[in-house]
PDB file of N, CA and C in Angstrom:
ATOM      1  N   MET A   1     -45.481-108.128 -69.847  1.00 68.00           N
ATOM      2  CA  MET A   1     -45.247-106.815 -70.364  1.00 68.00           C
ATOM      3  C   MET A   1     -45.906-106.673 -71.731  1.00 68.00           C
ATOM      4  N   GLU A   2     -45.814-107.721 -72.543  1.00 66.00           N
ATOM      5  CA  GLU A   2     -46.431-107.648 -73.863  1.00 66.00           C
ATOM      6  C   GLU A   2     -47.950-107.588 -73.764  1.00 66.00           C
ATOM      7  N   THR A   3     -48.515-108.338 -72.826  1.00 69.00           N
ATOM      8  CA  THR A   3     -49.965-108.396 -72.688  1.00 69.00           C
ATOM      9  C   THR A   3     -50.551-107.032 -72.371  1.00 69.00           C
ATOM     10  N   HIS A   4     -49.901-106.289 -71.509  1.00 74.00           N
ATOM     11  CA  HIS A   4     -50.431-104.997 -71.072  1.00 74.00           C
ATOM     12  C   HIS A   4     -49.829-103.817 -71.824  1.00 74.00           C
ATOM     13  N   HIS A   5     -49.037-104.100 -72.855  1.00 79.00           N
ATOM     14  CA  HIS A   5     -48.441-103.068 -73.702  1.00 79.00           C
ATOM     15  C   HIS A   5     -47.641-102.055 -72.881  1.00 79.00           C
ATOM     16  N   VAL A   6     -46.824-102.568 -71.970  1.00 82.00           N
ATOM     17  CA  VAL A   6     -45.977-101.718 -71.135  1.00 82.00           C
ATOM     18  C   VAL A   6     -44.606-101.619 -71.807  1.00 82.00           C
ATOM     19  N   SER A   7     -44.133-100.411 -71.983  1.00 86.00           N
ATOM     20  CA  SER A   7     -42.791-100.250 -72.534  1.00 86.00           C
ATOM     21  C   SER A   7     -41.849 -99.854 -71.406  1.00 86.00           C
ATOM     22  N   LEU A   8     -40.732-100.532 -71.351  1.00 87.00           N
ATOM     23  CA  LEU A   8     -39.742-100.281 -70.312  1.00 87.00           C
ATOM     24  C   LEU A   8     -38.668 -99.337 -70.835  1.00 87.00           C
ATOM     25  N   PRO A   9     -38.067 -98.534 -69.953  1.00 91.00           N
ATOM     26  CA  PRO A   9     -36.985 -97.650 -70.399  1.00 91.00           C
ATOM     27  C   PRO A   9     -35.813 -98.460 -70.953  1.00 91.00           C
ATOM     28  N   GLY A  10     -35.169 -97.909 -71.971  1.00 91.00           N
ATOM     29  CA  GLY A  10     -34.034 -98.586 -72.598  1.00 91.00           C
ATOM     30  C   GLY A  10     -32.912 -98.893 -71.623  1.00 91.00           C
ATOM     31  N   ALA A  11     -32.670 -97.987 -70.671  1.00 94.00           N
ATOM     32  CA  ALA A  11     -31.601 -98.208 -69.683  1.00 94.00           C
ATOM     33  C   ALA A  11     -31.907 -99.436 -68.825  1.00 94.00           C
ATOM     34  N   PHE A  12     -33.174 -99.628 -68.482  1.00 91.00           N
ATOM     35  CA  PHE A  12     -33.559-100.790 -67.681  1.00 91.00           C
ATOM     36  C   PHE A  12     -33.348-102.075 -68.481  1.00 91.00           C
ATOM     37  N   ILE A  13     -33.770-102.069 -69.726  1.00 89.00           N
ATOM     38  CA  ILE A  13     -33.620-103.257 -70.571  1.00 89.00           C
ATOM     39  C   ILE A  13     -32.141-103.606 -70.742  1.00 89.00           C
ATOM     40  N   GLU A  14     -31.296-102.618 -70.963  1.00 93.00           N
ATOM     41  CA  GLU A  14     -29.860-102.867 -71.095  1.00 93.00           C
ATOM     42  C   GLU A  14     -29.271-103.419 -69.796  1.00 93.00           C
ATOM     43  N   HIS A  15     -29.737-102.904 -68.660  1.00 91.00           N
ATOM     44  CA  HIS A  15     -29.266-103.386 -67.362  1.00 91.00           C
ATOM     45  C   HIS A  15     -29.631-104.860 -67.177  1.00 91.00           C
ATOM     46  N   VAL A  16     -30.873-105.215 -67.504  1.00 88.00           N
ATOM     47  CA  VAL A  16     -31.326-106.603 -67.384  1.00 88.00           C
ATOM     48  C   VAL A  16     -30.503-107.509 -68.306  1.00 88.00           C
ATOM     49  N   ARG A  17     -30.277-107.060 -69.520  1.00 89.00           N
ATOM     50  CA  ARG A  17     -29.484-107.853 -70.464  1.00 89.00           C
ATOM     51  C   ARG A  17     -28.044-108.014 -69.987  1.00 89.00           C
ATOM     52  N   SER A  18     -27.491-106.949 -69.378  1.00 92.00           N
ATOM     53  CA  SER A  18     -26.112-107.037 -68.891  1.00 92.00           C
ATOM     54  C   SER A  18     -25.979-108.034 -67.749  1.00 92.00           C
ATOM     55  N   LEU A  19     -27.072-108.280 -67.036  1.00 87.00           N
ATOM     56  CA  LEU A  19     -27.074-109.273 -65.955  1.00 87.00           C
ATOM     57  C   LEU A  19     -27.453-110.666 -66.457  1.00 87.00           C
ATOM     58  N   ASN A  20     -27.588-110.799 -67.783  1.00 85.00           N
ATOM     59  CA  ASN A  20     -27.973-112.061 -68.401  1.00 85.00           C
ATOM     60  C   ASN A  20     -29.326-112.547 -67.871  1.00 85.00           C
ATOM     61  N   TYR A  21     -30.234-111.611 -67.648  1.00 83.00           N
ATOM     62  CA  TYR A  21     -31.607-111.884 -67.206  1.00 83.00           C
ATOM     63  C   TYR A  21     -31.684-112.596 -65.859  1.00 83.00           C
ATOM     64  N   GLN A  22     -30.674-112.442 -65.034  1.00 84.00           N
ATOM     65  CA  GLN A  22     -30.658-113.050 -63.702  1.00 84.00           C
ATOM     66  C   GLN A  22     -30.744-111.956 -62.637  1.00 84.00           C
ATOM     67  N   MET A  23     -31.389-112.272 -61.515  1.00 85.00           N
ATOM     68  CA  MET A  23     -31.454-111.318 -60.403  1.00 85.00           C
ATOM     69  C   MET A  23     -30.050-111.114 -59.837  1.00 85.00           C
ATOM     70  N   PRO A  24     -29.678-109.876 -59.557  1.00 87.00           N
ATOM     71  CA  PRO A  24     -28.358-109.635 -58.973  1.00 87.00           C
ATOM     72  C   PRO A  24     -28.349-109.982 -57.489  1.00 87.00           C
ATOM     73  N   THR A  25     -27.167-110.112 -56.926  1.00 89.00           N
ATOM     74  CA  THR A  25     -27.029-110.310 -55.483  1.00 89.00           C
ATOM     75  C   THR A  25     -27.546-109.053 -54.790  1.00 89.00           C
ATOM     76  N   ILE A  26     -28.343-109.250 -53.757  1.00 87.00           N
ATOM     77  CA  ILE A  26     -28.931-108.126 -53.021  1.00 87.00           C
ATOM     78  C   ILE A  26     -28.037-107.780 -51.842  1.00 87.00           C
ATOM     79  N   ILE A  27     -27.630-106.540 -51.754  1.00 89.00           N
ATOM     80  CA  ILE A  27     -26.850-106.065 -50.616  1.00 89.00           C
ATOM     81  C   ILE A  27     -27.848-105.500 -49.612  1.00 89.00           C
ATOM     82  N   VAL A  28     -27.996-106.182 -48.492  1.00 87.00           N
ATOM     83  CA  VAL A  28     -29.050-105.884 -47.527  1.00 87.00           C
ATOM     84  C   VAL A  28     -28.998-104.443 -47.035  1.00 87.00           C
ATOM     85  N   ALA A  29     -27.822-103.907 -46.801  1.00 88.00           N
ATOM     86  CA  ALA A  29     -27.714-102.537 -46.282  1.00 88.00           C
ATOM     87  C   ALA A  29     -28.324-101.522 -47.248  1.00 88.00           C
ATOM     88  N   GLN A  30     -28.307-101.827 -48.537  1.00 88.00           N
ATOM     89  CA  GLN A  30     -28.900-100.927 -49.525  1.00 88.00           C
ATOM     90  C   GLN A  30     -30.389-101.219 -49.734  1.00 88.00           C
ATOM     91  N   PHE A  31     -30.779-102.476 -49.588  1.00 87.00           N
ATOM     92  CA  PHE A  31     -32.141-102.902 -49.901  1.00 87.00           C
ATOM     93  C   PHE A  31     -33.133-102.660 -48.764  1.00 87.00           C
ATOM     94  N   ALA A  32     -32.744-102.968 -47.540  1.00 87.00           N
ATOM     95  CA  ALA A  32     -33.667-102.935 -46.400  1.00 87.00           C
ATOM     96  C   ALA A  32     -34.358-101.589 -46.200  1.00 87.00           C
ATOM     97  N   PRO A  33     -33.661-100.452 -46.240  1.00 88.00           N
ATOM     98  CA  PRO A  33     -34.371 -99.180 -46.039  1.00 88.00           C
ATOM     99  C   PRO A  33     -35.448 -98.932 -47.104  1.00 88.00           C
ATOM    100  N   HIS A  34     -35.178 -99.323 -48.338  1.00 88.00           N
ATOM    101  CA  HIS A  34     -36.175 -99.153 -49.401  1.00 88.00           C
ATOM    102  C   HIS A  34     -37.364-100.077 -49.183  1.00 88.00           C
ATOM    103  N   TYR A  35     -37.101-101.284 -48.729  1.00 87.00           N
ATOM    104  CA  TYR A  35     -38.172-102.242 -48.431  1.00 87.00           C
ATOM    105  C   TYR A  35     -39.078-101.674 -47.352  1.00 87.00           C
ATOM    106  N   ASP A  36     -38.481-101.211 -46.252  1.00 87.00           N
ATOM    107  CA  ASP A  36     -39.262-100.686 -45.133  1.00 87.00           C
ATOM    108  C   ASP A  36     -40.100 -99.476 -45.540  1.00 87.00           C
ATOM    109  N   GLU A  37     -39.585 -98.670 -46.438  1.00 88.00           N
ATOM    110  CA  GLU A  37     -40.292 -97.466 -46.880  1.00 88.00           C
ATOM    111  C   GLU A  37     -41.388 -97.786 -47.902  1.00 88.00           C
ATOM    112  N   THR A  38     -41.140 -98.758 -48.753  1.00 88.00           N
ATOM    113  CA  THR A  38     -42.038 -99.035 -49.873  1.00 88.00           C
ATOM    114  C   THR A  38     -43.225 -99.913 -49.508  1.00 88.00           C
ATOM    115  N   MET A  39     -43.040-100.908 -48.668  1.00 86.00           N
ATOM    116  CA  MET A  39     -44.120-101.858 -48.399  1.00 86.00           C
ATOM    117  C   MET A  39     -45.417-101.179 -47.940  1.00 86.00           C
ATOM    118  N   PRO A  40     -45.397-100.244 -46.999  1.00 84.00           N
ATOM    119  CA  PRO A  40     -46.658 -99.585 -46.623  1.00 84.00           C
ATOM    120  C   PRO A  40     -47.249 -98.756 -47.769  1.00 84.00           C
ATOM    121  N   LEU A  41     -46.411 -98.220 -48.648  1.00 85.00           N
ATOM    122  CA  LEU A  41     -46.901 -97.393 -49.748  1.00 85.00           C
ATOM    123  C   LEU A  41     -47.647 -98.196 -50.799  1.00 85.00           C
ATOM    124  N   VAL A  42     -47.294 -99.469 -50.961  1.00 84.00           N
ATOM    125  CA  VAL A  42     -47.969-100.296 -51.952  1.00 84.00           C
ATOM    126  C   VAL A  42     -49.131-101.077 -51.357  1.00 84.00           C
ATOM    127  N   GLY A  43     -49.505-100.740 -50.126  1.00 82.00           N
ATOM    128  CA  GLY A  43     -50.677-101.365 -49.524  1.00 82.00           C
ATOM    129  C   GLY A  43     -50.385-102.490 -48.564  1.00 82.00           C
ATOM    130  N   TRP A  44     -49.132-102.763 -48.297  1.00 81.00           N
ATOM    131  CA  TRP A  44     -48.788-103.826 -47.360  1.00 81.00           C
ATOM    132  C   TRP A  44     -48.444-103.209 -46.022  1.00 81.00           C
ATOM    133  N   ALA A  45     -49.435-102.587 -45.414  1.00 76.00           N
ATOM    134  CA  ALA A  45     -49.215-101.908 -44.132  1.00 76.00           C
ATOM    135  C   ALA A  45     -48.831-102.898 -43.040  1.00 76.00           C
ATOM    136  N   SER A  46     -49.216-104.158 -43.206  1.00 80.00           N
ATOM    137  CA  SER A  46     -48.913-105.163 -42.185  1.00 80.00           C
ATOM    138  C   SER A  46     -47.511-105.751 -42.335  1.00 80.00           C
ATOM    139  N   ALA A  47     -46.761-105.318 -43.364  1.00 80.00           N
ATOM    140  CA  ALA A  47     -45.409-105.851 -43.573  1.00 80.00           C
ATOM    141  C   ALA A  47     -44.508-105.465 -42.404  1.00 80.00           C
ATOM    142  N   VAL A  48     -43.765-106.433 -41.921  1.00 83.00           N
ATOM    143  CA  VAL A  48     -42.858-106.169 -40.807  1.00 83.00           C
ATOM    144  C   VAL A  48     -41.556-105.584 -41.349  1.00 83.00           C
ATOM    145  N   PRO A  49     -40.847-104.795 -40.559  1.00 84.00           N
ATOM    146  CA  PRO A  49     -39.559-104.251 -41.020  1.00 84.00           C
ATOM    147  C   PRO A  49     -38.575-105.370 -41.370  1.00 84.00           C
ATOM    148  N   TRP A  50     -37.669-105.065 -42.273  1.00 83.00           N
ATOM    149  CA  TRP A  50     -36.672-106.034 -42.710  1.00 83.00           C
ATOM    150  C   TRP A  50     -35.806-106.434 -41.533  1.00 83.00           C
ATOM    151  N   ARG A  51     -35.677-107.756 -41.310  1.00 83.00           N
ATOM    152  CA  ARG A  51     -34.937-108.224 -40.126  1.00 83.00           C
ATOM    153  C   ARG A  51     -33.839-109.216 -40.461  1.00 83.00           C
ATOM    154  N   SER A  52     -33.480-109.350 -41.689  1.00 80.00           N
ATOM    155  CA  SER A  52     -32.470-110.334 -42.056  1.00 80.00           C
ATOM    156  C   SER A  52     -31.119-109.955 -41.455  1.00 80.00           C
ATOM    157  N   THR A  53     -30.406-110.952 -40.946  1.00 84.00           N
ATOM    158  CA  THR A  53     -29.070-110.707 -40.398  1.00 84.00           C
ATOM    159  C   THR A  53     -27.989-110.926 -41.456  1.00 84.00           C
ATOM    160  N   ALA A  54     -28.393-111.406 -42.626  1.00 86.00           N
ATOM    161  CA  ALA A  54     -27.430-111.635 -43.709  1.00 86.00           C
ATOM    162  C   ALA A  54     -26.966-110.292 -44.260  1.00 86.00           C
ATOM    163  N   THR A  55     -25.753-110.260 -44.762  1.00 90.00           N
ATOM    164  CA  THR A  55     -25.256-109.023 -45.371  1.00 90.00           C
ATOM    165  C   THR A  55     -25.565-108.989 -46.866  1.00 90.00           C
ATOM    166  N   THR A  56     -25.675-110.170 -47.496  1.00 89.00           N
ATOM    167  CA  THR A  56     -26.070-110.251 -48.905  1.00 89.00           C
ATOM    168  C   THR A  56     -27.045-111.405 -49.082  1.00 89.00           C
ATOM    169  N   LEU A  57     -27.882-111.290 -50.084  1.00 86.00           N
ATOM    170  CA  LEU A  57     -28.810-112.359 -50.450  1.00 86.00           C
ATOM    171  C   LEU A  57     -28.558-112.702 -51.908  1.00 86.00           C
ATOM    172  N   VAL A  58     -28.372-113.973 -52.179  1.00 88.00           N
ATOM    173  CA  VAL A  58     -28.118-114.426 -53.543  1.00 88.00           C
ATOM    174  C   VAL A  58     -29.349-115.194 -54.007  1.00 88.00           C
ATOM    175  N   PRO A  59     -30.138-114.616 -54.936  1.00 85.00           N
ATOM    176  CA  PRO A  59     -31.331-115.310 -55.430  1.00 85.00           C
ATOM    177  C   PRO A  59     -30.964-116.584 -56.167  1.00 85.00           C
ATOM    178  N   GLU A  60     -31.813-117.602 -56.020  1.00 85.00           N
ATOM    179  CA  GLU A  60     -31.587-118.859 -56.738  1.00 85.00           C
ATOM    180  C   GLU A  60     -31.964-118.664 -58.202  1.00 85.00           C
ATOM    181  N   PRO A  61     -31.162-119.173 -59.111  1.00 78.00           N
ATOM    182  CA  PRO A  61     -31.506-119.030 -60.525  1.00 78.00           C
ATOM    183  C   PRO A  61     -32.771-119.814 -60.861  1.00 78.00           C
ATOM    184  N   ARG A  62     -33.589-119.223 -61.712  1.00 76.00           N
ATOM    185  CA  ARG A  62     -34.804-119.889 -62.178  1.00 76.00           C
ATOM    186  C   ARG A  62     -34.802-119.915 -63.692  1.00 76.00           C
ATOM    187  N   ALA A  63     -35.412-120.936 -64.230  1.00 76.00           N
ATOM    188  CA  ALA A  63     -35.510-121.032 -65.683  1.00 76.00           C
ATOM    189  C   ALA A  63     -36.456-119.953 -66.185  1.00 76.00           C
ATOM    190  N   VAL A  64     -36.107-119.339 -67.297  1.00 68.00           N
ATOM    191  CA  VAL A  64     -36.956-118.321 -67.900  1.00 68.00           C
ATOM    192  C   VAL A  64     -38.065-119.027 -68.667  1.00 68.00           C
ATOM    193  N   THR A  65     -39.293-118.624 -68.413  1.00 75.00           N
ATOM    194  CA  THR A  65     -40.435-119.217 -69.075  1.00 75.00           C
ATOM    195  C   THR A  65     -40.580-118.626 -70.474  1.00 75.00           C
ATOM    196  N   SER A  66     -40.797-119.479 -71.447  1.00 79.00           N
ATOM    197  CA  SER A  66     -41.021-118.980 -72.807  1.00 79.00           C
ATOM    198  C   SER A  66     -42.420-118.371 -72.885  1.00 79.00           C
ATOM    199  N   THR A  67     -42.679-117.594 -73.910  1.00 77.00           N
ATOM    200  CA  THR A  67     -43.994-116.991 -74.090  1.00 77.00           C
ATOM    201  C   THR A  67     -45.062-118.069 -74.207  1.00 77.00           C
ATOM    202  N   THR A  68     -44.762-119.156 -74.903  1.00 81.00           N
ATOM    203  CA  THR A  68     -45.723-120.249 -75.078  1.00 81.00           C
ATOM    204  C   THR A  68     -46.053-120.900 -73.739  1.00 81.00           C
ATOM    205  N   GLN A  69     -45.023-121.167 -72.915  1.00 81.00           N
ATOM    206  CA  GLN A  69     -45.260-121.769 -71.602  1.00 81.00           C
ATOM    207  C   GLN A  69     -46.064-120.826 -70.707  1.00 81.00           C
ATOM    208  N   PHE A  70     -45.734-119.528 -70.761  1.00 77.00           N
ATOM    209  CA  PHE A  70     -46.444-118.550 -69.951  1.00 77.00           C
ATOM    210  C   PHE A  70     -47.912-118.477 -70.365  1.00 77.00           C
ATOM    211  N   ASP A  71     -48.178-118.424 -71.665  1.00 78.00           N
ATOM    212  CA  ASP A  71     -49.558-118.364 -72.153  1.00 78.00           C
ATOM    213  C   ASP A  71     -50.346-119.596 -71.739  1.00 78.00           C
ATOM    214  N   ALA A  72     -49.732-120.774 -71.826  1.00 79.00           N
ATOM    215  CA  ALA A  72     -50.409-122.006 -71.440  1.00 79.00           C
ATOM    216  C   ALA A  72     -50.728-122.003 -69.947  1.00 79.00           C
ATOM    217  N   ALA A  73     -49.796-121.537 -69.118  1.00 75.00           N
ATOM    218  CA  ALA A  73     -50.034-121.478 -67.671  1.00 75.00           C
ATOM    219  C   ALA A  73     -51.118-120.467 -67.347  1.00 75.00           C
ATOM    220  N   THR A  74     -51.142-119.338 -68.052  1.00 74.00           N
ATOM    221  CA  THR A  74     -52.160-118.320 -67.810  1.00 74.00           C
ATOM    222  C   THR A  74     -53.541-118.852 -68.161  1.00 74.00           C
ATOM    223  N   LEU A  75     -53.650-119.555 -69.286  1.00 72.00           N
ATOM    224  CA  LEU A  75     -54.939-120.133 -69.671  1.00 72.00           C
ATOM    225  C   LEU A  75     -55.401-121.162 -68.647  1.00 72.00           C
ATOM    226  N   ALA A  76     -54.481-121.951 -68.114  1.00 67.00           N
ATOM    227  CA  ALA A  76     -54.834-122.949 -67.098  1.00 67.00           C
ATOM    228  C   ALA A  76     -55.345-122.263 -65.841  1.00 67.00           C
ATOM    229  N   GLN A  77     -54.726-121.144 -65.444  1.00 64.00           N
ATOM    230  CA  GLN A  77     -55.187-120.414 -64.258  1.00 64.00           C
ATOM    231  C   GLN A  77     -56.573-119.837 -64.482  1.00 64.00           C
ATOM    232  N   GLU A  78     -56.832-119.322 -65.673  1.00 63.00           N
ATOM    233  CA  GLU A  78     -58.140-118.735 -65.962  1.00 63.00           C
ATOM    234  C   GLU A  78     -59.241-119.780 -65.918  1.00 63.00           C
ATOM    235  N   ARG A  79     -58.926-121.014 -66.304  1.00 60.00           N
ATOM    236  CA  ARG A  79     -59.929-122.084 -66.232  1.00 60.00           C
ATOM    237  C   ARG A  79     -60.279-122.417 -64.791  1.00 60.00           C
ATOM    238  N   ASN A  80     -59.354-122.219 -63.866  1.00 59.00           N
ATOM    239  CA  ASN A  80     -59.588-122.546 -62.461  1.00 59.00           C
ATOM    240  C   ASN A  80     -60.196-121.401 -61.666  1.00 59.00           C
ATOM    241  N   ARG A  81     -60.440-120.265 -62.312  1.00 55.00           N
ATOM    242  CA  ARG A  81     -60.921-119.086 -61.607  1.00 55.00           C
ATOM    243  C   ARG A  81     -62.344-118.779 -62.063  1.00 55.00           C
ATOM    244  N   PRO A  82     -63.272-118.580 -61.127  1.00 56.00           N
ATOM    245  CA  PRO A  82     -64.643-118.242 -61.542  1.00 56.00           C
ATOM    246  C   PRO A  82     -64.675-116.847 -62.157  1.00 56.00           C
ATOM    247  N   HIS A  83     -65.544-116.679 -63.116  1.00 58.00           N
ATOM    248  CA  HIS A  83     -65.689-115.379 -63.762  1.00 58.00           C
ATOM    249  C   HIS A  83     -66.644-114.511 -62.946  1.00 58.00           C
ATOM    250  N   GLY A  84     -66.520-113.222 -63.100  1.00 55.00           N
ATOM    251  CA  GLY A  84     -67.398-112.297 -62.393  1.00 55.00           C
ATOM    252  C   GLY A  84     -66.750-111.784 -61.130  1.00 55.00           C
ATOM    253  N   SER A  85     -67.555-111.137 -60.320  1.00 54.00           N
ATOM    254  CA  SER A  85     -67.060-110.498 -59.107  1.00 54.00           C
ATOM    255  C   SER A  85     -66.782-111.524 -58.019  1.00 54.00           C
ATOM    256  N   TRP A  86     -65.672-111.315 -57.316  1.00 55.00           N
ATOM    257  CA  TRP A  86     -65.349-112.189 -56.180  1.00 55.00           C
ATOM    258  C   TRP A  86     -66.231-111.836 -54.984  1.00 55.00           C
ATOM    259  N   GLY A  87     -66.826-110.636 -54.987  1.00 56.00           N
ATOM    260  CA  GLY A  87     -67.631-110.183 -53.850  1.00 56.00           C
ATOM    261  C   GLY A  87     -69.018-110.784 -53.811  1.00 56.00           C
ATOM    262  N   ARG A  88     -69.548-111.175 -54.955  1.00 60.00           N
ATOM    263  CA  ARG A  88     -70.900-111.743 -55.000  1.00 60.00           C
ATOM    264  C   ARG A  88     -70.827-113.260 -54.957  1.00 60.00           C
ATOM    265  N   PRO A  89     -71.744-113.879 -54.224  1.00 62.00           N
ATOM    266  CA  PRO A  89     -71.762-115.335 -54.246  1.00 62.00           C
ATOM    267  C   PRO A  89     -72.236-115.841 -55.612  1.00 62.00           C
ATOM    268  N   ARG A  90     -71.749-116.981 -56.002  1.00 66.00           N
ATOM    269  CA  ARG A  90     -72.160-117.573 -57.279  1.00 66.00           C
ATOM    270  C   ARG A  90     -73.503-118.248 -57.146  1.00 66.00           C
ATOM    271  N   LYS A  91     -74.233-118.328 -58.243  1.00 71.00           N
ATOM    272  CA  LYS A  91     -75.520-119.023 -58.243  1.00 71.00           C
ATOM    273  C   LYS A  91     -75.256-120.512 -58.067  1.00 71.00           C
ATOM    274  N   PRO A  92     -76.138-121.196 -57.351  1.00 74.00           N
ATOM    275  CA  PRO A  92     -75.950-122.651 -57.233  1.00 74.00           C
ATOM    276  C   PRO A  92     -76.164-123.320 -58.584  1.00 74.00           C
ATOM    277  N   ARG A  93     -75.461-124.409 -58.784  1.00 76.00           N
ATOM    278  CA  ARG A  93     -75.616-125.156 -60.036  1.00 76.00           C
ATOM    279  C   ARG A  93     -76.926-125.928 -60.050  1.00 76.00           C
ATOM    280  N   ARG A  94     -77.475-126.038 -61.254  1.00 78.00           N
ATOM    281  CA  ARG A  94     -78.676-126.849 -61.384  1.00 78.00           C
ATOM    282  C   ARG A  94     -78.278-128.318 -61.341  1.00 78.00           C
ATOM    283  N   THR A  95     -79.088-129.107 -60.685  1.00 71.00           N
ATOM    284  CA  THR A  95     -78.773-130.549 -60.615  1.00 71.00           C
ATOM    285  C   THR A  95     -79.800-131.362 -61.314  1.00 71.00           C
TER     286      THR A  95
END
């Protein structure tokens, strides 16, 4: 969020803080219709309809990454990715 200078609504930030930065339990009956409606809209036309038989989903807690850890991981990913267009083949290396 900081990298792209995105500001979030205050109500959203307060909601996240009230949950102690953890994902809430997902109630499938409320979530599935939104999933089925949204996936094709965001470009995932091949997404299959929600088929879970569970009534709730409890996300596993994950450690929050610090800004320093995130920056280090991002730099490592950039080193592993070729620069330029993915559509054009790269020039062969000189030997």
